[in-house]
mmCIF file of C-alpha atoms and ligand atoms in Angstrom:
data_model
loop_
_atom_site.group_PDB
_atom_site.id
_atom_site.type_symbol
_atom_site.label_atom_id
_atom_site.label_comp_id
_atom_site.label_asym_id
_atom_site.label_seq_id
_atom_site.Cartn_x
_atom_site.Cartn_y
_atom_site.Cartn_z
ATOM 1 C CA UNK A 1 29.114 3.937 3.829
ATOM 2 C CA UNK A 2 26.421 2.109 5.493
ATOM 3 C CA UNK A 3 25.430 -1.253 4.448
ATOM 4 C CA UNK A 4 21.694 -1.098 6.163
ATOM 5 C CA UNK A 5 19.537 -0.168 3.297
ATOM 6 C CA UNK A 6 21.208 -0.898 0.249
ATOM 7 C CA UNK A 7 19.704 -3.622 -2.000
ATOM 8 C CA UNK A 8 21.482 -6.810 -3.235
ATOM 9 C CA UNK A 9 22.290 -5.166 -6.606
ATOM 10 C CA UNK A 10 23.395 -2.478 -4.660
ATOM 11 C CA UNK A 11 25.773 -4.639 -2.667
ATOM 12 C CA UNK A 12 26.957 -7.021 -5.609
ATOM 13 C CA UNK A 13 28.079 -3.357 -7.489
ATOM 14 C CA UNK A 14 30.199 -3.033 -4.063
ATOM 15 C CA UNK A 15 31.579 -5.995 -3.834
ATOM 16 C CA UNK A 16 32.682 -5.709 -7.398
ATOM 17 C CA UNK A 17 34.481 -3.206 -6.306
ATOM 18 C CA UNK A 18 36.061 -4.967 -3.940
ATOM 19 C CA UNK A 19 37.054 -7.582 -6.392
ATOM 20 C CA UNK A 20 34.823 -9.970 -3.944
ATOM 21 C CA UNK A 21 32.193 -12.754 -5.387
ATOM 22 C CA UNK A 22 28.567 -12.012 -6.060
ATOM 23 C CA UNK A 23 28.060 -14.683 -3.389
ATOM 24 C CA UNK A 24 29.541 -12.653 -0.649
ATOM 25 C CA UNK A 25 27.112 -9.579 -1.849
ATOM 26 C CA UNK A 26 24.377 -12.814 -0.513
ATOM 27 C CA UNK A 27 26.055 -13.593 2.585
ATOM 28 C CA UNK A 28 25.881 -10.030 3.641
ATOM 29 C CA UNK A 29 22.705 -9.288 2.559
ATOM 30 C CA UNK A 30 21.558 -12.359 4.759
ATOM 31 C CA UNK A 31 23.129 -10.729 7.543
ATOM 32 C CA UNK A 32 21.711 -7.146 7.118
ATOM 33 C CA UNK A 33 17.857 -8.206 6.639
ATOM 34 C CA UNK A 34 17.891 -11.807 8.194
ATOM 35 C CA UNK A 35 20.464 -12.250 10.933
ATOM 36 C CA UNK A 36 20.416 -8.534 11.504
ATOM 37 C CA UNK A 37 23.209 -8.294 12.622
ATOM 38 C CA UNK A 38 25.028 -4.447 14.028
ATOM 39 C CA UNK A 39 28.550 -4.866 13.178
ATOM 40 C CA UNK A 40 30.432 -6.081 9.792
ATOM 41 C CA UNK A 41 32.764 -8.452 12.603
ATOM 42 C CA UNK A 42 29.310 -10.156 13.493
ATOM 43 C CA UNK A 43 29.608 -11.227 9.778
ATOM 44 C CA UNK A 44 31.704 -14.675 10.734
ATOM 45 C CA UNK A 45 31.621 -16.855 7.270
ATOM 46 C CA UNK A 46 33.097 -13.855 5.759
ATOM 47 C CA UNK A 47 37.111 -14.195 6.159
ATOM 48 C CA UNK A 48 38.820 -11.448 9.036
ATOM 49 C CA UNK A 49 40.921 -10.403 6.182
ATOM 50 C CA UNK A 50 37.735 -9.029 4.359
ATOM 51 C CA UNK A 51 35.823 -8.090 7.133
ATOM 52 C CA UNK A 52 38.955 -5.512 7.943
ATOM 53 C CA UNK A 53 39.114 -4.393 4.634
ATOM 54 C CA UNK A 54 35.058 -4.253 4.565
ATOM 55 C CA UNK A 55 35.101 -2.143 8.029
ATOM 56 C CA UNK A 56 37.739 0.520 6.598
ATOM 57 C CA UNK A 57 35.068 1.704 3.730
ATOM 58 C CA UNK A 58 31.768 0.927 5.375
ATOM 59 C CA UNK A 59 29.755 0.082 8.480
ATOM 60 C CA UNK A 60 26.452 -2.244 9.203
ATOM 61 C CA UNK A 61 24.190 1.071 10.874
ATOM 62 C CA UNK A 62 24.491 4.674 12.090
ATOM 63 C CA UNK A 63 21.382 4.424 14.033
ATOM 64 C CA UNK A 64 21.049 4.402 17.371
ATOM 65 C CA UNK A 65 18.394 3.301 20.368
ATOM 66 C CA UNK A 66 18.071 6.583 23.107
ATOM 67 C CA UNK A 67 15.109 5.040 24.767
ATOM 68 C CA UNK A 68 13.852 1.787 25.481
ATOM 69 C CA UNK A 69 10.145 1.009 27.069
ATOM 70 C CA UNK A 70 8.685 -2.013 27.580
ATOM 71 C CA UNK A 71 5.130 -2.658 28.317
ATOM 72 C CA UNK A 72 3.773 -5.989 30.569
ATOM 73 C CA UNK A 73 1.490 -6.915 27.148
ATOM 74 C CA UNK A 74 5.135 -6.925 25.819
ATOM 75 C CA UNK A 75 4.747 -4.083 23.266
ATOM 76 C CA UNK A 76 8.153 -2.589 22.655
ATOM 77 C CA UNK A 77 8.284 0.889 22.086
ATOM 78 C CA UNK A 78 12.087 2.245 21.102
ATOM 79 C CA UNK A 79 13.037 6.126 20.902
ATOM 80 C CA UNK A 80 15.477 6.005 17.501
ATOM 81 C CA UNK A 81 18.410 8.126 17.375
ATOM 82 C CA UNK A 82 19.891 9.180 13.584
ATOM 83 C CA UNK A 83 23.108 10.617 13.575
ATOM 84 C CA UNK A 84 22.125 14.179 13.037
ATOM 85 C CA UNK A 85 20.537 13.624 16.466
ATOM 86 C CA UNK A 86 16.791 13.525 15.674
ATOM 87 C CA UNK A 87 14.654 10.914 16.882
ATOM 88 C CA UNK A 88 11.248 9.652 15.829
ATOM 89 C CA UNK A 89 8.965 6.326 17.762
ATOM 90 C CA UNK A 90 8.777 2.900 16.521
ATOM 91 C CA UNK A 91 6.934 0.317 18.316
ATOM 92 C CA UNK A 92 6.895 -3.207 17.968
ATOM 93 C CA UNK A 93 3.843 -5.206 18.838
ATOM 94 C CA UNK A 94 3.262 -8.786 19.778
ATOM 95 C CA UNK A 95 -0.020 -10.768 20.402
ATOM 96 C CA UNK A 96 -0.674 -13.663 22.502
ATOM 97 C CA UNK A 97 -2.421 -15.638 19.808
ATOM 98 C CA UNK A 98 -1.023 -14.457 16.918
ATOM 99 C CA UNK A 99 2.181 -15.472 15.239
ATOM 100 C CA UNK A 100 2.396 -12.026 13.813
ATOM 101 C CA UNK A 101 5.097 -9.185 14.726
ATOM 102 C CA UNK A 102 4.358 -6.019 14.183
ATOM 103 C CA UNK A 103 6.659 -2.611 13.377
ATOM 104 C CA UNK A 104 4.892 0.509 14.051
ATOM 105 C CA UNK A 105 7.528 3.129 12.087
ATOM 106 C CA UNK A 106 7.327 6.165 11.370
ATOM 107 C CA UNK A 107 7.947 8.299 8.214
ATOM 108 C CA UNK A 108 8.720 11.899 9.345
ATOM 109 C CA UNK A 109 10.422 13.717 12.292
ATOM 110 C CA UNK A 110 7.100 15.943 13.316
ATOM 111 C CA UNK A 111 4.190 16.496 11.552
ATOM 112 C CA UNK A 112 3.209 19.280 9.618
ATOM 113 C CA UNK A 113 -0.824 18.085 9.477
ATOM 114 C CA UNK A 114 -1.344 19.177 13.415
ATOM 115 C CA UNK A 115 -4.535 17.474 13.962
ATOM 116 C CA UNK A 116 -6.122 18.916 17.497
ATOM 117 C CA UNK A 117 -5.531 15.399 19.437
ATOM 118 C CA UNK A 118 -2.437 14.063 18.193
ATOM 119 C CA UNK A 119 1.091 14.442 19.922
ATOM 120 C CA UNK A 120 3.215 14.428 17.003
ATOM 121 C CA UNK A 121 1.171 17.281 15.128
ATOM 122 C CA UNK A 122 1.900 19.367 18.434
ATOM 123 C CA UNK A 123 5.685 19.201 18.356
ATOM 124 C CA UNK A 124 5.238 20.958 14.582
ATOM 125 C CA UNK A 125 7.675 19.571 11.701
ATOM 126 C CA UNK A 126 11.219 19.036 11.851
ATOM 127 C CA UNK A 127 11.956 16.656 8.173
ATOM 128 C CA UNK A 128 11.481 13.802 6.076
ATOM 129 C CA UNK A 129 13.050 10.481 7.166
ATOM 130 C CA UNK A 130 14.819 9.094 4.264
ATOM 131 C CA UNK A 131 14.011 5.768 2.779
ATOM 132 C CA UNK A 132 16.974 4.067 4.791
ATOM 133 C CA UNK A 133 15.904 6.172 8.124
ATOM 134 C CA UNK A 134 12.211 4.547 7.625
ATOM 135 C CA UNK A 135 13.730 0.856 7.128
ATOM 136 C CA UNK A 136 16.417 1.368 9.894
ATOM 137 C CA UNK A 137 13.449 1.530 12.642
ATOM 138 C CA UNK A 138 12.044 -2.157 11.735
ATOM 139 C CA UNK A 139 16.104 -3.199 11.722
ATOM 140 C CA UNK A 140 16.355 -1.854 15.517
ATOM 141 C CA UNK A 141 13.566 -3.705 16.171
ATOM 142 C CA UNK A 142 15.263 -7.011 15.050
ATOM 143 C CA UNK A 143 18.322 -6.443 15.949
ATOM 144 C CA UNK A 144 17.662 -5.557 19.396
ATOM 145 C CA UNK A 145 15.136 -8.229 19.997
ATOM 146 C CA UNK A 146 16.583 -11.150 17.381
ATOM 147 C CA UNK A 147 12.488 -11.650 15.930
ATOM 148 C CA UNK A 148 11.769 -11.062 12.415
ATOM 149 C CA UNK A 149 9.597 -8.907 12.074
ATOM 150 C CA UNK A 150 5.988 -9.723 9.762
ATOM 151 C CA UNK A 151 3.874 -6.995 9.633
ATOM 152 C CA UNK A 152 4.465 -3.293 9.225
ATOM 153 C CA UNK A 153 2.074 -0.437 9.738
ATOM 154 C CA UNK A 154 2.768 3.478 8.542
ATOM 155 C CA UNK A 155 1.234 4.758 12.191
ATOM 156 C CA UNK A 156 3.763 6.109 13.643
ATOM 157 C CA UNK A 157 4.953 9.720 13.887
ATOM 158 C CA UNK A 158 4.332 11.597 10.267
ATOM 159 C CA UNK A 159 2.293 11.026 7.592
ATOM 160 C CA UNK A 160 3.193 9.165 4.710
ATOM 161 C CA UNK A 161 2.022 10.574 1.783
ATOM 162 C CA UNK A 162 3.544 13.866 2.311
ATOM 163 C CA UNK A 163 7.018 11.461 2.141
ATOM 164 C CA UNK A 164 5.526 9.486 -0.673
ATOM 165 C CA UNK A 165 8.664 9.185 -2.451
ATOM 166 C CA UNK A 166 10.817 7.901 0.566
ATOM 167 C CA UNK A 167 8.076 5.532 2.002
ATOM 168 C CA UNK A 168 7.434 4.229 -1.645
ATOM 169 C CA UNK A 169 11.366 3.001 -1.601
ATOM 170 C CA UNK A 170 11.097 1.654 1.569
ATOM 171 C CA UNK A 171 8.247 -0.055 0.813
ATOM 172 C CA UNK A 172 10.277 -1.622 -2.013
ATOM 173 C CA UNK A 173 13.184 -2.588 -0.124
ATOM 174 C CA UNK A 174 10.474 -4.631 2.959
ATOM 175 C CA UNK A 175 9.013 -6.728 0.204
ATOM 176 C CA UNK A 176 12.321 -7.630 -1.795
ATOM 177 C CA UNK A 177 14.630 -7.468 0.782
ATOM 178 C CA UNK A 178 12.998 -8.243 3.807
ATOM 179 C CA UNK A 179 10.476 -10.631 1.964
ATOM 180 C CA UNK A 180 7.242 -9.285 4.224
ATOM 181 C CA UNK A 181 4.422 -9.109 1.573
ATOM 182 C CA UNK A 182 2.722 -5.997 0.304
ATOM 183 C CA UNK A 183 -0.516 -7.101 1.837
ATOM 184 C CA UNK A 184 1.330 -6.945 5.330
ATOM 185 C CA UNK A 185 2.005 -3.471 5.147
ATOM 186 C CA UNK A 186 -0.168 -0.256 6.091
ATOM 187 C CA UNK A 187 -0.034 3.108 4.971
ATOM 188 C CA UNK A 188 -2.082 5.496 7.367
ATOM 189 C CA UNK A 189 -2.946 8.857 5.891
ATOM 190 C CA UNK A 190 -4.380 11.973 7.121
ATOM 191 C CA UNK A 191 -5.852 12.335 3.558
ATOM 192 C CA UNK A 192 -3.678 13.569 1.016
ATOM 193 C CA UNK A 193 -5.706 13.799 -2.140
ATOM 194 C CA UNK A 194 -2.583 13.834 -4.368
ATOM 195 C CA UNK A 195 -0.450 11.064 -2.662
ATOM 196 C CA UNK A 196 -3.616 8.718 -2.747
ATOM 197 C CA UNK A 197 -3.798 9.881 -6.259
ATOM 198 C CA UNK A 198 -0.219 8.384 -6.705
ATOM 199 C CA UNK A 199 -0.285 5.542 -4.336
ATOM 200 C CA UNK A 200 -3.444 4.061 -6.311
ATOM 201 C CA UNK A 201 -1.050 4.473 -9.608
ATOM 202 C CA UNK A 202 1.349 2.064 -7.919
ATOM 203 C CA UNK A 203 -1.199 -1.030 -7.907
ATOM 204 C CA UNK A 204 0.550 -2.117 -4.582
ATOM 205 C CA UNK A 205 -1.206 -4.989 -2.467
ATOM 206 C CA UNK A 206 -0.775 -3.276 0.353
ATOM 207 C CA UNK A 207 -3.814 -1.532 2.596
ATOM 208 C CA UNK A 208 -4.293 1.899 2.517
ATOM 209 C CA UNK A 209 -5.919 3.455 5.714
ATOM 210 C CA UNK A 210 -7.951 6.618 6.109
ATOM 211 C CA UNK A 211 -7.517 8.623 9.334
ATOM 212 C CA UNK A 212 -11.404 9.654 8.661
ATOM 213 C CA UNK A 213 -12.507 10.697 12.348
ATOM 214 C CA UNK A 214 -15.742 12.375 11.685
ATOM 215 C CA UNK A 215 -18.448 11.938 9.276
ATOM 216 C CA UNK A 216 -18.297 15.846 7.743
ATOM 217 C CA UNK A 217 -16.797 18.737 6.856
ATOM 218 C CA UNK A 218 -17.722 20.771 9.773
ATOM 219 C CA UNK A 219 -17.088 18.316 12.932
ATOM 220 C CA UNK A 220 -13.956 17.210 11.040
ATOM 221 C CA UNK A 221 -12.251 20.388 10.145
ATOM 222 C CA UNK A 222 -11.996 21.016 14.069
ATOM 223 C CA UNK A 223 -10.321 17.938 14.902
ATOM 224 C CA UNK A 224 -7.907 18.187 11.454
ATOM 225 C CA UNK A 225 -6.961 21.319 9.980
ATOM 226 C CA UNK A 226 -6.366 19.736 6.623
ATOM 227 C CA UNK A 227 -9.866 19.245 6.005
ATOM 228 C CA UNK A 228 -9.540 23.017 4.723
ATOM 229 C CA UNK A 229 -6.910 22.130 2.312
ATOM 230 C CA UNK A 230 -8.778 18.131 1.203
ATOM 231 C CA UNK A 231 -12.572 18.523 2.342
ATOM 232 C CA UNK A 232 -14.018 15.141 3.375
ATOM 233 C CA UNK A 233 -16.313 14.604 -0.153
ATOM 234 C CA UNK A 234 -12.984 15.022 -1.984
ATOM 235 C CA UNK A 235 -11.306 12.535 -0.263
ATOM 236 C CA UNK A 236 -13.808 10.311 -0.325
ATOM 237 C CA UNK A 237 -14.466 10.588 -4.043
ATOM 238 C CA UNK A 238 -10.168 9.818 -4.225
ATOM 239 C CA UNK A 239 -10.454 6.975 -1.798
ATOM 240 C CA UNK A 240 -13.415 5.559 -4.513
ATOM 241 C CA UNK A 241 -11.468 6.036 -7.468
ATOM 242 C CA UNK A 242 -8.388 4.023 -5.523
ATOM 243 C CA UNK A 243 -10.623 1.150 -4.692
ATOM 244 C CA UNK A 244 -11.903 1.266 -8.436
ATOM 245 C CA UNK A 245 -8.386 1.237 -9.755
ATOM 246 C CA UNK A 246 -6.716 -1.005 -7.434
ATOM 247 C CA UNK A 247 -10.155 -3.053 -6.054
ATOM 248 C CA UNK A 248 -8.700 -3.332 -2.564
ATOM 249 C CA UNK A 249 -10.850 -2.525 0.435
ATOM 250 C CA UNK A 250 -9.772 0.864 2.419
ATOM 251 C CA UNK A 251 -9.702 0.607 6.063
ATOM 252 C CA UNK A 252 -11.520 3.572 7.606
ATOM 253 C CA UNK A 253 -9.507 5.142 11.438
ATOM 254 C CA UNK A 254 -12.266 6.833 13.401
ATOM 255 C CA UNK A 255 -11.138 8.277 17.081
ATOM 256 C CA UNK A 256 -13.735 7.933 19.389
ATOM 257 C CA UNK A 257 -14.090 11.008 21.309
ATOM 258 C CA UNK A 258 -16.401 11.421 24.097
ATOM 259 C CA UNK A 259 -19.390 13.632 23.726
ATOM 260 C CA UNK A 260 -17.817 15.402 20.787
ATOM 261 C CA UNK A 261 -17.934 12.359 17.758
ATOM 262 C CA UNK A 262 -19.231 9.298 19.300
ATOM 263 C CA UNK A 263 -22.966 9.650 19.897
ATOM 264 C CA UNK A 264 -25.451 7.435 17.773
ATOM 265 C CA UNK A 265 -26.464 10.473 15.564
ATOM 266 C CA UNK A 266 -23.112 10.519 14.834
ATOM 267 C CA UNK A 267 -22.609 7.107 14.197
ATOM 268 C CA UNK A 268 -25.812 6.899 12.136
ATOM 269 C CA UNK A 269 -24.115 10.123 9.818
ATOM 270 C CA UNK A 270 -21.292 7.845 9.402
ATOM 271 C CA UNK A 271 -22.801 4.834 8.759
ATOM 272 C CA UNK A 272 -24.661 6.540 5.420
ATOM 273 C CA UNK A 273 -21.390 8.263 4.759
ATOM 274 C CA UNK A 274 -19.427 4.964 4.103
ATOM 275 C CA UNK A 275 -22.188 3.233 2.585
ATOM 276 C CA UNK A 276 -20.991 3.442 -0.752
ATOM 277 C CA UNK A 277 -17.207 2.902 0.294
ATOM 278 C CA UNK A 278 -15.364 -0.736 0.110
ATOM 279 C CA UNK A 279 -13.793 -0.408 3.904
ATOM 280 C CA UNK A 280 -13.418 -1.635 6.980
ATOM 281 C CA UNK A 281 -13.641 0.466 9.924
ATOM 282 C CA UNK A 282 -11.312 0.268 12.947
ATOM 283 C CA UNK A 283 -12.703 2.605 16.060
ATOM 284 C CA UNK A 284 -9.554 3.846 17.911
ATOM 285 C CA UNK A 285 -11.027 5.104 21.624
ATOM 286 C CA UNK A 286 -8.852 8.479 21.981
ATOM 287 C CA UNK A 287 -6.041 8.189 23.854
ATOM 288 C CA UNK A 288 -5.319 11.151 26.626
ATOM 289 C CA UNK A 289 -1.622 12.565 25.682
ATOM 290 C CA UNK A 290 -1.787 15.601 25.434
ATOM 291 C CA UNK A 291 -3.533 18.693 27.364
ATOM 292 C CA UNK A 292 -6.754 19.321 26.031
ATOM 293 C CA UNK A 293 -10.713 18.808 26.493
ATOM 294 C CA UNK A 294 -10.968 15.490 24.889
ATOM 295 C CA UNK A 295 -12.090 12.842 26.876
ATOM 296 C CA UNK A 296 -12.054 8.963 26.193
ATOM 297 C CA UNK A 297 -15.573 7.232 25.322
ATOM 298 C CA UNK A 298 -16.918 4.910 27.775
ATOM 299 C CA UNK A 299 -16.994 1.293 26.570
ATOM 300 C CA UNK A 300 -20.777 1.654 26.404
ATOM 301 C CA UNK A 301 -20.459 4.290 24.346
ATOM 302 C CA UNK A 302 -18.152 2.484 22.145
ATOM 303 C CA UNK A 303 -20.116 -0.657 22.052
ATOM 304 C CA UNK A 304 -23.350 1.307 20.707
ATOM 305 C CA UNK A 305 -21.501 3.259 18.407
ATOM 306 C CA UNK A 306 -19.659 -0.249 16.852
ATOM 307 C CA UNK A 307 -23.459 -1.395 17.173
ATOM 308 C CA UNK A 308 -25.317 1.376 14.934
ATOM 309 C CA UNK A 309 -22.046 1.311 12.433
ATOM 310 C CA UNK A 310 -22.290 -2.982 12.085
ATOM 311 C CA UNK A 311 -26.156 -2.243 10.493
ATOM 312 C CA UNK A 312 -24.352 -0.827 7.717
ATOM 313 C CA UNK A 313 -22.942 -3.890 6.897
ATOM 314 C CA UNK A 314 -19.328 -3.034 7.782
ATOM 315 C CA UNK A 315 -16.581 -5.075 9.383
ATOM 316 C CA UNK A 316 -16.013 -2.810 12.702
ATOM 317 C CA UNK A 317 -13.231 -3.417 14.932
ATOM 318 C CA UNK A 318 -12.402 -2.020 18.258
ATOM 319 C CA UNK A 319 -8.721 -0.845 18.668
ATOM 320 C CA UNK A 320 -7.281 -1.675 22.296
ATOM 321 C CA UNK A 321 -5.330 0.203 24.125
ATOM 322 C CA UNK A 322 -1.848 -0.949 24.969
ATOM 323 C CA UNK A 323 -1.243 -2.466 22.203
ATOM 324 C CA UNK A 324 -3.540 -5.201 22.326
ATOM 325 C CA UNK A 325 -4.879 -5.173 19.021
ATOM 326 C CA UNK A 326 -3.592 -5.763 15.180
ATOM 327 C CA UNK A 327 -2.960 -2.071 14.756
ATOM 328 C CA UNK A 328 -2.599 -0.643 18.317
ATOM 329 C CA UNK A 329 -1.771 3.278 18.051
ATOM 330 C CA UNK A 330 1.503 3.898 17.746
ATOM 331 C CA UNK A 331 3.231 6.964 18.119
ATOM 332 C CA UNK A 332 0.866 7.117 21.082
ATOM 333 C CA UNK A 333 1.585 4.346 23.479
ATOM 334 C CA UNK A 334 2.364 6.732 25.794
ATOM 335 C CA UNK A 335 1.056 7.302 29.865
ATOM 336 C CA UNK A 336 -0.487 4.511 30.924
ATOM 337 C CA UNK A 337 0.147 2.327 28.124
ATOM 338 C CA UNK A 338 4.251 1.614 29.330
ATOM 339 C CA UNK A 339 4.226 0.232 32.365
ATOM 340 C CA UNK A 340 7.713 -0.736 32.341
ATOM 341 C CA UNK A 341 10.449 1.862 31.420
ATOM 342 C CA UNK A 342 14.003 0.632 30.849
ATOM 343 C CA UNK A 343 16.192 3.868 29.973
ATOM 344 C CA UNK A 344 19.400 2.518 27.753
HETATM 345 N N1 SAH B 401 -0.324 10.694 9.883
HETATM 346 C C1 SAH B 401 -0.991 9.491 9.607
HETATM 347 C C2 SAH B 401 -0.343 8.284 10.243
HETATM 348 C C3 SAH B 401 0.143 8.450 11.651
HETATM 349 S S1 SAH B 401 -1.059 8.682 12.912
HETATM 350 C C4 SAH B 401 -2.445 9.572 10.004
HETATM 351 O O1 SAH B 401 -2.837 10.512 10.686
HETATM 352 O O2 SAH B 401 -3.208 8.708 9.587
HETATM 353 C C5 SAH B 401 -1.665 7.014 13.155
HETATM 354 C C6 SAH B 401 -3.024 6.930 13.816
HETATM 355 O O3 SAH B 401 -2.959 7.311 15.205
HETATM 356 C C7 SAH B 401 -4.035 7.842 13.148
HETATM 357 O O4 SAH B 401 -5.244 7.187 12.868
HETATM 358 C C8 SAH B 401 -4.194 8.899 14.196
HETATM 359 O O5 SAH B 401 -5.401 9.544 14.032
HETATM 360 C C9 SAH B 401 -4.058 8.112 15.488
HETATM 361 N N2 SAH B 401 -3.898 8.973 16.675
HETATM 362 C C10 SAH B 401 -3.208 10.131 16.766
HETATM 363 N N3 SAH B 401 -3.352 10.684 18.003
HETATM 364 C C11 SAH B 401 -4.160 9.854 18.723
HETATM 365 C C12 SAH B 401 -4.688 9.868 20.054
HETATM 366 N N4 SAH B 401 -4.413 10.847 20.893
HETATM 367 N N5 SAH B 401 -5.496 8.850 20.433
HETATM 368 C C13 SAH B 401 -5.771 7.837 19.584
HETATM 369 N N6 SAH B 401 -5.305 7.766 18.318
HETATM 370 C C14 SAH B 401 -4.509 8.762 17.871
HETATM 371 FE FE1 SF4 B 402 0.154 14.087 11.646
HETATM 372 FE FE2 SF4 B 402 -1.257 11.800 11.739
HETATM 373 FE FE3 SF4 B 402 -0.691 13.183 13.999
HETATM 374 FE FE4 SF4 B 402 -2.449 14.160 12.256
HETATM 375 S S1 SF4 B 402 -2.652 12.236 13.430
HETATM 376 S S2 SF4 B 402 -0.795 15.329 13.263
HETATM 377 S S3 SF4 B 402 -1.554 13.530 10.321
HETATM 378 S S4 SF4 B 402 0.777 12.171 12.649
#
């Protein structure tokens, strides 16, 4: 059995079971999400006599780091290995200035969606993570680094909503059990009219983000082949009836790719598409990964495109690269963006 995942009611049923106190169902729990620790003998104010009895019917984690790389901005990103030997990205990012940690996890091995610039999409899809797989990545993280983690975006490798079930529970178990508040967790979506549909009948706190990348239905069915499947005024319409339902603000992704998405006529388009939409909009510049014809903006490029989008009255951010901002692209820190590589 492994103890990683399971809830305190989950763990006081167990130690019933064991014919041990509800208190030691705390102490453990403490351990698991708090001390994070890897191994039931790094439990030390429970007794050696329980810890042996403990060990013969469960253990802390069956998850496993492969890879280790370690930027000079000191963004972490870890290569996480489950036991049927699949691995999926999680990245942990750190600011300067800001007190805040940040888990980049991911909810699916592959990605069915296959958007034209994305890594992931091009590897095709392998499976679901389960609810303890997704929580497991931000418990590397601590373990492995002894910070408690604060923030937690859904940017990794997969997309949530077609794992809405899993991600949902996990969501559960970061607010009760790791205490990091709803409104410090993302969920990134390619734009899955149905799971935004359910995620806006969960009230959560937390942001929902829109991987939105062009302005219409032509320009964005060539960068995301979903667009067939959810055409942009759909989603839209489902991202209006969230914000009515739930009144948050949406956060709008748009990759900046030169000469193909980021001129100003473009930027005007967009700017009248999201005029009637509660967001904020976060450019991402694209990020070379994998072989194709996209090419990065220049920053003059970016700058007038942030330019013509702030008349609308929007809060526009620039994504860095490397990590350097709030929600830094994971799943895609890749090239350039690890300068230091430490293979475990
Ligand atoms: N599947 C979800 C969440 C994971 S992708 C989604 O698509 O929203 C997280 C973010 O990384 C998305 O906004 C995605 O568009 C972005 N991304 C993917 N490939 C990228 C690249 N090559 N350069 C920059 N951003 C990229
Ligand atoms: Fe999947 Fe998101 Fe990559 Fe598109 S960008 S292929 S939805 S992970």
């Amino acid at each position: 059995m492994i103890l990683a995942g399971m809830t305190l009611d989950e763990l006081e049923i167990l130690m019933a079971e064991l014919k041990a106190t509800k208190f030691r169902a705390k102490q453990i729990h403490n351990w698991i999400y708090v001390q994070s620790v890897s191994s039931i003998d790094e439990m030390t104010n429970l007794s050696k006599d329980f810890r042996e009895e403990l060990k013969k019917i469960a253990q802390v984690t069956d998850t496993k780091i492969k890879v280790k790389q370690v930027s000079k901005d000191g963004t972490i990103k870890y290569l996480v290995e489950y036991p049927d030997g699949e691995c999926v990205e999680t990245v942990l990012m750190r600011f300067d200035n800001r007190a805040n940690l940040t888990a980049c996890v991911s909810s699916q091995v592959g990605c069915a969606v296959n958007c034209s610039f994305c890594a992931t999409g091009k590897g095709g899809f392998k499976r679901n993570l389960t609810y303890k797989e997704i929580i497991e990545q931000v418990l590397t993280i601590q373990r492995d680094t002894g910070l408690k983690i604060t923030n937690i975006v859904f940017m990794g490798q997969g997309e949530p909503l077609l794992n809405l079930d899993n991600v949902l529970k996990a969501l559960d178990i970061f607010n009760n059990d790791f205490q990091i508040g709803q409104r410090r967790i993302t969920i990134s979506t390619s734009g899955i009219i149905p799971g935004i549909k359910k995620f806006a009948d969960k009230d959560l706190q937390s942001t929902l983000a829109i991987s939105l990348h062009a302005p219409n239905h032509e320009l964005r069915k060539q960068l995301m082949p979903i667009e067939e499947k959810y055409p942009i005024d759909k989603v839209k319409q489902a991202l209006k009836d969230y914000i009515e339902k739930t009144g948050r603000r949406v956060t709008v992704e748009y990759i900046l790719i030169h000469g193909f998405n980021d001129t100003p006529s473009v930027a005007k388009e967009l700017a009248y598409f999201l005029q009637d939409l509660k967001c904020n909009i976060n450019l991402i510049p694209y990020n070379s990964v994998i072989e194709n014809d996209y090419k990065k903006p220049s920053n003059s490029d970016i700058m007038k495109f942030k330019y013509l989008l702030e008349h609308s009255g929007k809060k526009v951010t620039v994504r860095l690269e490397r990590g350097a901002d709030i929600d830094a692209a994971c799943g895609q820190l890749r090239g350039n963006a690890l300068k230091k590589v430490e293979n475990l």
